[in-house]
Structures are given as C-alpha cells and as structure tokens.
Coordinates of C-alpha atoms in Angstrom, one line a residue:
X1 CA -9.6 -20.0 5.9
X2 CA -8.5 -20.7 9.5
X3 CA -8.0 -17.6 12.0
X4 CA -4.7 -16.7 14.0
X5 CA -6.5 -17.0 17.0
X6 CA -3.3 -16.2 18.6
X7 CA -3.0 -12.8 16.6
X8 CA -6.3 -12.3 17.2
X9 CA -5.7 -12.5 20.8
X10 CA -2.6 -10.2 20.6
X11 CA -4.7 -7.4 18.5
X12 CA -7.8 -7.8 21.5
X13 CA -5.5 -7.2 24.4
X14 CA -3.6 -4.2 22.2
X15 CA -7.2 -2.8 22.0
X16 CA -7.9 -3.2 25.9
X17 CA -4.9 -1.8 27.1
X18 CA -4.1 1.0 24.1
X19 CA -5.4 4.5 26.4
X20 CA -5.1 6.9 23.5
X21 CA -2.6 5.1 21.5
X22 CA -2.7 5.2 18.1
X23 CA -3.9 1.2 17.1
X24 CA -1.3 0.0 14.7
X25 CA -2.0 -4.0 14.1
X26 CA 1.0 -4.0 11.6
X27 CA 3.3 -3.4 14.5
X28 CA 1.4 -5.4 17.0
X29 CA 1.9 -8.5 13.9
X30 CA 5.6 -7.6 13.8
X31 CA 6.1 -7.8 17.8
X32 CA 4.0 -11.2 17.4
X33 CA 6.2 -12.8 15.2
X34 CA 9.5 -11.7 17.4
X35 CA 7.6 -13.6 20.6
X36 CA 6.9 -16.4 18.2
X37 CA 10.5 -16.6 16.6
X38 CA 11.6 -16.3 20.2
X39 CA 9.5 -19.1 22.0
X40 CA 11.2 -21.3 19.3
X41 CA 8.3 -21.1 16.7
X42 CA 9.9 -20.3 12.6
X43 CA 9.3 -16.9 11.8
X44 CA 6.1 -16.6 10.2
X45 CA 5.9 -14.8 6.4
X46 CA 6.0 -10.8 7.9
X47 CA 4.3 -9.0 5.3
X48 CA 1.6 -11.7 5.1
X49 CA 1.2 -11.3 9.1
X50 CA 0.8 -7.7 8.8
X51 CA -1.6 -7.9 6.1
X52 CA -3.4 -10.4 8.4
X53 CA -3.5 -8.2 11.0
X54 CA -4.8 -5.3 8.8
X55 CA -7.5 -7.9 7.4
X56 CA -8.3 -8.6 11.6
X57 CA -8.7 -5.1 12.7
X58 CA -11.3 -4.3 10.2
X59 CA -13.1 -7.6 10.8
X60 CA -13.2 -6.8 14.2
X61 CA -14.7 -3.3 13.7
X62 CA -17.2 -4.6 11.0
X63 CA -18.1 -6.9 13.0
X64 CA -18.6 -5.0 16.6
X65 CA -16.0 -6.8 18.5
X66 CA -14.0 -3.2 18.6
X67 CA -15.6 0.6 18.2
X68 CA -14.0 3.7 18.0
X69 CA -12.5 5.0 21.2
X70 CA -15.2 7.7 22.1
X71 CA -12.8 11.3 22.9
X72 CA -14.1 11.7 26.7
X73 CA -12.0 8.3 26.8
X74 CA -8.8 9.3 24.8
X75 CA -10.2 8.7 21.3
X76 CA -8.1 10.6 18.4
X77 CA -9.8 8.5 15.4
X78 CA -6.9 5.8 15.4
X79 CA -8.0 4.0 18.6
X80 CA -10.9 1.7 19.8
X81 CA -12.2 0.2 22.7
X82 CA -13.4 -3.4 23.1
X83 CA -17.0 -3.5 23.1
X84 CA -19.5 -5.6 25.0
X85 CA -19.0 -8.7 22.3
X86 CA -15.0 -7.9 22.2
X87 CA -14.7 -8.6 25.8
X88 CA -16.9 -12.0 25.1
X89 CA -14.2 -12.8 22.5
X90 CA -11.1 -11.7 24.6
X91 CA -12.4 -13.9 27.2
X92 CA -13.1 -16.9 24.8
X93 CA -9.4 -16.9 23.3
X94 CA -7.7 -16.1 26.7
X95 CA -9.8 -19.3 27.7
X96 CA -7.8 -22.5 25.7
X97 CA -8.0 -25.4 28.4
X98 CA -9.4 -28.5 27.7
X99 CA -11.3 -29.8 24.1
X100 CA -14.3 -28.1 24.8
X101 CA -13.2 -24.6 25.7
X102 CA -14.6 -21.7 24.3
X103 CA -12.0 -21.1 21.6
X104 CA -12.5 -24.8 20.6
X105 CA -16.0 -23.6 19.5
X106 CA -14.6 -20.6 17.4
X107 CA -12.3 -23.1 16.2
X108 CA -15.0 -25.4 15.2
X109 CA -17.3 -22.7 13.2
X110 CA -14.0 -21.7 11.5
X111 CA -14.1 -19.0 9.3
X112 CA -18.1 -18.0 10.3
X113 CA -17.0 -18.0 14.0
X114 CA -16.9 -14.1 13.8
X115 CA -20.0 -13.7 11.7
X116 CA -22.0 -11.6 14.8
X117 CA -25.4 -14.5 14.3
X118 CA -22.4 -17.0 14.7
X119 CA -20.4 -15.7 17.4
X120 CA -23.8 -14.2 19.5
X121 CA -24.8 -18.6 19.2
X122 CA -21.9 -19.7 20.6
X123 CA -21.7 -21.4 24.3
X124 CA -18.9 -19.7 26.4

C-alpha cells in the first residue's frame, strides 16, 4: 500500500486551519478530487477517495499526528488539532523539492512511514 501523500496533505492543513469546524475528510476527498479533475488530472474513483480519507483520519489520530480539539480551543468532539508530530508531518509533505526531501523518506518507508517508531526515525 502506497499513501495519497497529497490527500494526506489536504486532510493536515483541513486540521490546522478547521477553528471549530466539524472535520469531515469525506468532503475534504471530494473537494480534492474537483482540484485534481481541474489541474487536468482523471478524476480519481470518489467513493474509494472518501473511504481513503476516512481510513487517513483515523490513522492519523491512532497514530498522534491529530488529537481532539480540547473545548477552551473550539472543540465540539468532531474537530482536532495537529499535534506536535502532526506539524512534523505537515511540514514533511508541504516540503517535496529535490530526491532527498523529507516526503521522499515517507515515501521510501511506504506503508510503515506513519508507524510513530517509524515516522519519530525519520530525518527531516
């Protein structure tokens, strides 16, 4: 199995900038595909997107890339907050230069690149 590191990305940044928002990774798949239809790319198989992105969001939390949004903060029990190894991650996709850049290196561990022992090893 090979992430959508570009999903992945998409679901990260919903999380940073969600306020009190209700997370919805379905739609956040569905709005993914539009931008991917529309930068030229074939429109990817919807419903097994959204179930993607429903896999994502509870690897993420499992895995302590995203917590729940504490109430002080807007949290309503539908809404999270990147945590310390979230950020880590966000900054690892957001950085895709040259062979070696960080997401080469979750791209290399492939599916264990977001077991936390994995991830926690990784330069970047």
């Amino acid at each position: 199995m090979t992430y959508d590191w570009e999903l992945m990305l998409r679901l990260l940044r919903e999380v940073q900038h969600s306020g009190s928002e209700t997370f919805t990774p379905r739609q956040y798949a569905d709005e993914h595909a539009l931008a991917l239809e529309q930068a030229g790319q074939p429109m990817p198989n919807l419903d097994a997107l959204k179930a993607e992105a429903q896999n994502y969001e509870s690897l993420l939390f499992e895995g302590g890339f995203i917590e729940s949004r504490p109430e002080e903060l807007g949290g309503n029990g539908e809404n999270f907050i990147l945590t310390e190894r979230g950020q880590r991650l966000l900054a690892m996709l957001e950085d895709d230069g040259a062979v070696t850049s960080p997401r080469q290196h979750l791209v290399d561990k492939g599916e264990a690149a977001l077991v936390p022992e994995v991830f926690d090893g990784l330069p970047g």
